[in-house]
């Protein structure tokens, strides 16, 4: 992509694959009996056409994301299956477009079959990253029950994406679904012992820690295998008791983590909005304000995630 820093192959390290099955699973949470005339009419009633419901064929949804990447000049994209048990959807899209789509999957590690599921996801479905949401599924990252799970990801040279911090899922709110999340599980500090125990396993904490910026810096300073991503509007800064803006986040993250542990992301998720060019532009402006050398910008915009994924 042509950027103010020159031609850079951009890889978005954080977007979501809101598949047909993702919506089907959400619909099953709606109160009352499941709608008989299909899920979308029932969901549509609630969301008032804010987003388009995806094609039931995940390959066609994948094709749409590839067209979106082409439109914006994006090289590759991490797409996350964003509800447990939906890994098949993004796997099908990634099989169809292996050079463009990097598949990650959300897992509830407390599920009985979690480790087997993860093994299958990496072995058979070609997944590259495991996504954990401690506040959503109410578990501590340091729980020794999950050691076999971390061992599985490490054995497959995968990446662990850990959504720590403030958690709000807009799509659930719009559908009126309850979000029984617990912030006591959300602290990046929970990752300290685990990251130390698995020094070769990369852990990515998105959104600059999403409200736990200080805690992110504290653990990342002690664990070289902790990364952050820059995704979303990062509007959590409005909750901080002191002024904080995107340039400040970048500057401090660069100081503590260095340019090789920051991954560019947007948190794009649905159509018709598509890829969040606005987020990209805001981040580019913040990087320009810091007068970063193009080589460091290239690391952030794609070089780092490419290195973590390996050949
Ligand atoms: Zn996200």
Short mmCIF file of C-alpha atoms and ligand atoms in Angstrom, two decimals:
data_model
loop_
_atom_site.label_atom_id
_atom_site.label_comp_id
_atom_site.label_asym_id
_atom_site.label_seq_id
_atom_site.Cartn_x
_atom_site.Cartn_y
_atom_site.Cartn_z
CA UNK A 1 0.00 0.00 0.00
CA UNK A 2 1.15 3.56 -0.68
CA UNK A 3 1.51 5.30 2.66
CA UNK A 4 3.11 8.58 3.71
CA UNK A 5 6.05 6.39 4.80
CA UNK A 6 6.43 4.79 1.35
CA UNK A 7 5.21 1.53 -0.13
CA UNK A 8 4.46 -0.89 2.73
CA UNK A 9 2.80 -4.35 2.65
CA UNK A 10 0.04 -3.87 5.23
CA UNK A 11 -1.26 -6.78 7.30
CA UNK A 12 -4.22 -6.10 9.57
CA UNK A 13 -3.57 -8.24 12.66
CA UNK A 14 -7.05 -7.89 14.17
CA UNK A 15 -10.38 -8.22 12.33
CA UNK A 16 -13.43 -10.37 12.97
CA UNK A 17 -15.19 -12.98 10.83
CA UNK A 18 -18.85 -12.49 11.65
CA UNK A 19 -20.12 -15.57 9.84
CA UNK A 20 -23.62 -16.91 9.35
CA UNK A 21 -22.94 -19.36 12.15
CA UNK A 22 -21.81 -16.52 14.40
CA UNK A 23 -25.25 -14.92 14.02
CA UNK A 24 -27.04 -18.28 14.33
CA UNK A 25 -25.29 -18.87 17.62
CA UNK A 26 -26.19 -15.39 18.88
CA UNK A 27 -29.81 -15.89 17.79
CA UNK A 28 -29.99 -19.00 19.94
CA UNK A 29 -29.37 -16.74 22.95
CA UNK A 30 -32.43 -14.60 22.22
CA UNK A 31 -35.18 -15.11 24.79
CA UNK A 32 -38.09 -17.35 23.80
CA UNK A 33 -38.07 -20.19 21.32
CA UNK A 34 -35.69 -19.96 18.36
CA UNK A 35 -37.38 -18.11 15.50
CA UNK A 36 -38.91 -20.61 13.10
CA UNK A 37 -38.84 -18.55 9.94
CA UNK A 38 -35.07 -18.23 9.98
CA UNK A 39 -32.81 -16.29 12.30
CA UNK A 40 -32.25 -13.15 10.31
CA UNK A 41 -35.80 -11.74 10.43
CA UNK A 42 -35.75 -12.04 14.22
CA UNK A 43 -32.32 -10.47 14.52
CA UNK A 44 -33.11 -7.80 11.94
CA UNK A 45 -36.07 -6.64 13.98
CA UNK A 46 -33.70 -5.89 16.82
CA UNK A 47 -30.78 -4.33 15.07
CA UNK A 48 -32.66 -2.15 12.56
CA UNK A 49 -30.36 -2.89 9.62
CA UNK A 50 -27.17 -1.60 11.18
CA UNK A 51 -25.20 -4.36 9.49
CA UNK A 52 -25.77 -6.79 6.65
CA UNK A 53 -26.27 -10.42 7.56
CA UNK A 54 -23.57 -12.50 5.87
CA UNK A 55 -23.91 -15.06 3.14
CA UNK A 56 -24.40 -18.53 4.69
CA UNK A 57 -21.40 -19.69 2.65
CA UNK A 58 -18.24 -18.67 4.56
CA UNK A 59 -16.17 -18.83 1.36
CA UNK A 60 -18.33 -16.10 -0.16
CA UNK A 61 -17.91 -14.01 2.99
CA UNK A 62 -14.16 -14.60 2.74
CA UNK A 63 -14.25 -13.49 -0.89
CA UNK A 64 -15.94 -10.30 0.20
CA UNK A 65 -13.13 -9.58 2.66
CA UNK A 66 -10.55 -10.29 -0.04
CA UNK A 67 -12.31 -7.81 -2.35
CA UNK A 68 -12.24 -5.31 0.52
CA UNK A 69 -8.49 -5.88 0.98
CA UNK A 70 -7.97 -5.37 -2.76
CA UNK A 71 -9.99 -2.16 -2.69
CA UNK A 72 -7.78 -0.70 0.04
CA UNK A 73 -4.48 -2.24 -1.00
CA UNK A 74 -4.22 -4.49 2.08
CA UNK A 75 -1.91 -7.46 1.75
CA UNK A 76 -3.34 -9.87 4.35
CA UNK A 77 -5.72 -9.90 7.25
CA UNK A 78 -6.13 -11.86 10.49
CA UNK A 79 -9.80 -12.86 10.62
CA UNK A 80 -11.03 -14.17 13.98
CA UNK A 81 -13.93 -16.59 14.29
CA UNK A 82 -15.65 -14.69 17.05
CA UNK A 83 -17.80 -17.14 18.92
CA UNK A 84 -16.66 -20.51 20.31
CA UNK A 85 -17.26 -23.51 18.01
CA UNK A 86 -17.29 -21.42 14.81
CA UNK A 87 -13.72 -22.17 13.74
CA UNK A 88 -14.89 -24.15 10.67
CA UNK A 89 -16.29 -20.98 9.06
CA UNK A 90 -13.10 -18.96 9.00
CA UNK A 91 -11.10 -22.11 8.21
CA UNK A 92 -13.15 -22.59 5.02
CA UNK A 93 -12.54 -18.97 4.00
CA UNK A 94 -8.79 -19.29 4.71
CA UNK A 95 -8.57 -22.52 2.71
CA UNK A 96 -10.07 -20.68 -0.26
CA UNK A 97 -7.75 -17.64 0.12
CA UNK A 98 -4.64 -18.95 1.90
CA UNK A 99 -2.44 -16.05 0.79
CA UNK A 100 -4.80 -13.40 2.14
CA UNK A 101 -6.70 -14.71 5.16
CA UNK A 102 -4.93 -15.63 8.41
CA UNK A 103 -7.42 -17.59 10.53
CA UNK A 104 -7.69 -17.27 14.33
CA UNK A 105 -10.41 -18.78 16.51
CA UNK A 106 -12.11 -17.95 19.79
CA UNK A 107 -12.14 -20.72 22.37
CA UNK A 108 -13.59 -21.04 25.85
CA UNK A 109 -10.68 -22.79 27.57
CA UNK A 110 -12.93 -24.06 30.36
CA UNK A 111 -14.93 -26.19 27.91
CA UNK A 112 -14.37 -29.92 28.41
CA UNK A 113 -13.06 -30.42 24.90
CA UNK A 114 -10.97 -27.22 24.76
CA UNK A 115 -7.53 -28.81 24.28
CA UNK A 116 -8.78 -31.35 21.73
CA UNK A 117 -10.58 -28.59 19.88
CA UNK A 118 -7.43 -26.49 19.80
CA UNK A 119 -5.35 -29.46 18.55
CA UNK A 120 -7.81 -30.05 15.73
CA UNK A 121 -7.97 -26.33 14.93
CA UNK A 122 -4.20 -26.12 14.44
CA UNK A 123 -3.65 -29.62 12.94
CA UNK A 124 -6.62 -29.96 10.63
CA UNK A 125 -8.07 -26.50 10.14
CA UNK A 126 -4.80 -24.62 9.70
CA UNK A 127 -5.46 -22.06 12.43
CA UNK A 128 -2.65 -19.65 13.28
CA UNK A 129 -3.95 -18.11 16.48
CA UNK A 130 -6.03 -18.95 19.54
CA UNK A 131 -8.18 -16.15 21.01
CA UNK A 132 -9.03 -16.03 24.69
CA UNK A 133 -11.53 -13.68 26.34
CA UNK A 134 -11.03 -14.08 30.10
CA UNK A 135 -13.67 -11.52 31.17
CA UNK A 136 -16.26 -13.09 28.86
CA UNK A 137 -15.67 -16.70 29.86
CA UNK A 138 -14.71 -15.93 33.45
CA UNK A 139 -11.35 -17.61 33.93
CA UNK A 140 -7.87 -16.60 35.03
CA UNK A 141 -5.14 -16.91 32.42
CA UNK A 142 -2.78 -18.37 35.02
CA UNK A 143 -5.07 -21.29 35.87
CA UNK A 144 -2.92 -24.44 35.61
CA UNK A 145 -5.86 -26.28 34.00
CA UNK A 146 -4.89 -24.46 30.82
CA UNK A 147 -1.25 -25.58 30.72
CA UNK A 148 -1.99 -28.33 28.13
CA UNK A 149 -3.75 -25.73 26.01
CA UNK A 150 -0.76 -23.37 26.01
CA UNK A 151 1.49 -26.37 25.30
CA UNK A 152 -0.68 -27.22 22.29
CA UNK A 153 -0.45 -23.72 20.82
CA UNK A 154 3.31 -23.60 21.46
CA UNK A 155 3.80 -27.02 19.80
CA UNK A 156 2.05 -25.68 16.69
CA UNK A 157 4.00 -22.39 16.67
CA UNK A 158 0.72 -20.55 17.07
CA UNK A 159 -0.09 -17.19 18.59
CA UNK A 160 -2.22 -16.58 21.69
CA UNK A 161 -4.43 -13.52 21.41
CA UNK A 162 -5.72 -12.48 24.83
CA UNK A 163 -8.44 -9.88 25.10
CA UNK A 164 -7.64 -8.31 28.46
CA UNK A 165 -9.15 -5.07 29.67
CA UNK A 166 -12.43 -3.33 29.14
CA UNK A 167 -14.80 -5.55 27.15
CA UNK A 168 -17.88 -4.39 25.35
CA UNK A 169 -19.33 -6.29 22.40
CA UNK A 170 -21.38 -3.80 20.40
CA UNK A 171 -23.23 -6.47 18.46
CA UNK A 172 -24.50 -8.12 21.66
CA UNK A 173 -25.64 -4.77 23.02
CA UNK A 174 -27.50 -3.95 19.80
CA UNK A 175 -29.29 -7.29 19.90
CA UNK A 176 -30.20 -6.76 23.53
CA UNK A 177 -28.24 -9.81 24.62
CA UNK A 178 -26.89 -9.78 28.16
CA UNK A 179 -23.10 -9.55 28.53
CA UNK A 180 -22.23 -11.17 31.82
CA UNK A 181 -18.59 -10.22 31.69
CA UNK A 182 -16.40 -9.97 34.79
CA UNK A 183 -13.55 -7.51 34.83
CA UNK A 184 -11.82 -9.25 37.71
CA UNK A 185 -10.45 -11.65 35.07
CA UNK A 186 -9.41 -8.89 32.68
CA UNK A 187 -6.06 -7.76 34.08
CA UNK A 188 -3.01 -8.30 31.82
CA UNK A 189 -1.02 -8.96 35.01
CA UNK A 190 -2.72 -12.39 35.02
CA UNK A 191 -0.48 -13.23 32.07
CA UNK A 192 2.81 -12.69 33.88
CA UNK A 193 3.50 -16.26 35.07
CA UNK A 194 2.14 -17.87 31.92
CA UNK A 195 4.21 -15.70 29.60
CA UNK A 196 7.28 -16.52 31.71
CA UNK A 197 6.49 -20.25 31.58
CA UNK A 198 6.14 -20.17 27.78
CA UNK A 199 8.87 -17.75 26.68
CA UNK A 200 8.67 -18.80 23.03
CA UNK A 201 4.90 -18.46 22.78
CA UNK A 202 3.77 -15.02 21.58
CA UNK A 203 0.88 -13.44 23.51
CA UNK A 204 -0.92 -10.48 21.93
CA UNK A 205 -2.93 -8.12 24.14
CA UNK A 206 -5.11 -5.98 21.83
CA UNK A 207 -6.07 -2.30 21.98
CA UNK A 208 -2.95 -1.23 23.96
CA UNK A 209 -4.38 -3.14 26.94
CA UNK A 210 -7.86 -1.63 26.56
CA UNK A 211 -7.86 0.43 29.75
CA UNK A 212 -5.02 -1.50 31.37
CA UNK A 213 -2.25 0.34 29.54
CA UNK A 214 -0.10 0.62 32.65
CA UNK A 215 -0.51 -3.11 33.39
CA UNK A 216 0.29 -3.98 29.77
CA UNK A 217 3.53 -1.99 30.02
CA UNK A 218 4.42 -3.59 33.35
CA UNK A 219 4.08 -7.18 32.12
CA UNK A 220 5.43 -6.51 28.64
CA UNK A 221 8.58 -4.97 30.14
CA UNK A 222 9.22 -8.25 31.95
CA UNK A 223 8.13 -10.65 29.20
CA UNK A 224 9.63 -10.22 25.74
CA UNK A 225 6.96 -12.52 24.30
CA UNK A 226 4.10 -10.10 25.12
CA UNK A 227 2.88 -7.97 22.21
CA UNK A 228 0.14 -5.44 21.78
CA UNK A 229 -2.08 -4.44 18.90
CA UNK A 230 -3.22 -0.96 17.99
CA UNK A 231 -6.73 -1.92 16.88
CA UNK A 232 -10.07 -0.14 17.28
CA UNK A 233 -10.78 3.49 18.02
CA UNK A 234 -9.16 2.98 21.44
CA UNK A 235 -11.91 5.15 22.85
CA UNK A 236 -11.27 3.58 26.27
CA UNK A 237 -8.84 6.48 26.76
CA UNK A 238 -11.88 8.62 27.66
CA UNK A 239 -12.21 6.56 30.88
CA UNK A 240 -8.70 7.35 32.07
CA UNK A 241 -8.30 9.82 34.92
CA UNK A 242 -5.67 11.70 32.90
CA UNK A 243 -5.53 12.85 29.27
CA UNK A 244 -4.27 10.19 26.89
CA UNK A 245 -4.26 10.20 23.09
CA UNK A 246 -3.21 7.80 20.36
CA UNK A 247 0.20 9.41 19.83
CA UNK A 248 0.94 9.11 23.54
CA UNK A 249 -0.09 5.44 23.48
CA UNK A 250 2.18 4.76 20.52
CA UNK A 251 5.08 6.73 22.02
CA UNK A 252 5.01 4.94 25.36
CA UNK A 253 4.43 1.51 23.78
CA UNK A 254 7.40 2.18 21.48
CA UNK A 255 9.50 3.09 24.49
CA UNK A 256 8.64 -0.04 26.51
CA UNK A 257 7.80 -2.73 23.94
CA UNK A 258 9.81 -1.35 21.03
CA UNK A 259 8.70 -1.20 17.38
CA UNK A 260 9.02 -4.98 16.99
CA UNK A 261 6.24 -5.83 19.48
CA UNK A 262 3.46 -3.55 18.22
CA UNK A 263 1.01 -4.97 15.67
CA UNK A 264 -1.23 -2.81 13.54
CA UNK A 265 -4.93 -3.74 13.64
CA UNK A 266 -8.31 -2.14 13.00
CA UNK A 267 -10.89 -4.45 14.65
CA UNK A 268 -12.99 -4.37 11.44
CA UNK A 269 -15.92 -6.75 11.65
CA UNK A 270 -19.01 -6.35 9.48
CA UNK A 271 -20.43 -5.09 6.20
CA UNK A 272 -21.39 -2.67 4.78
CA UNK A 273 -18.85 -0.80 6.93
CA UNK A 274 -16.10 -3.19 5.83
CA UNK A 275 -12.45 -2.43 6.46
CA UNK A 276 -11.91 0.51 8.83
CA UNK A 277 -9.88 2.89 6.68
CA UNK A 278 -10.73 5.66 9.16
CA UNK A 279 -8.89 3.77 11.92
CA UNK A 280 -5.91 3.19 9.67
CA UNK A 281 -5.74 6.90 8.74
CA UNK A 282 -5.91 7.97 12.40
CA UNK A 283 -3.06 5.63 13.29
CA UNK A 284 -0.95 6.82 10.36
CA UNK A 285 -1.48 10.41 11.52
CA UNK A 286 -0.37 9.46 15.04
CA UNK A 287 2.77 7.77 13.67
CA UNK A 288 3.52 10.81 11.50
CA UNK A 289 3.26 13.04 14.56
CA UNK A 290 5.98 10.89 16.16
CA UNK A 291 8.25 11.17 13.09
CA UNK A 292 8.89 7.45 13.16
CA UNK A 293 11.38 6.08 10.63
CA UNK A 294 9.68 4.20 7.75
CA UNK A 295 11.44 0.96 8.72
CA UNK A 296 9.74 1.00 12.14
CA UNK A 297 6.38 1.87 10.61
CA UNK A 298 6.77 -1.10 8.25
CA UNK A 299 7.39 -3.38 11.24
CA UNK A 300 4.21 -2.16 12.93
CA UNK A 301 2.03 -2.22 9.81
CA UNK A 302 2.81 -5.82 8.91
CA UNK A 303 6.43 -6.90 9.39
CA UNK A 304 5.93 -8.00 13.00
CA UNK A 305 2.90 -10.19 12.46
CA UNK A 306 4.52 -11.71 9.34
CA UNK A 307 7.57 -12.60 11.45
CA UNK A 308 5.41 -14.17 14.18
CA UNK A 309 3.49 -16.25 11.65
CA UNK A 310 6.72 -17.56 10.14
CA UNK A 311 7.14 -18.85 6.60
ZN1 LIG B 1 -11.76 -7.27 18.25
#
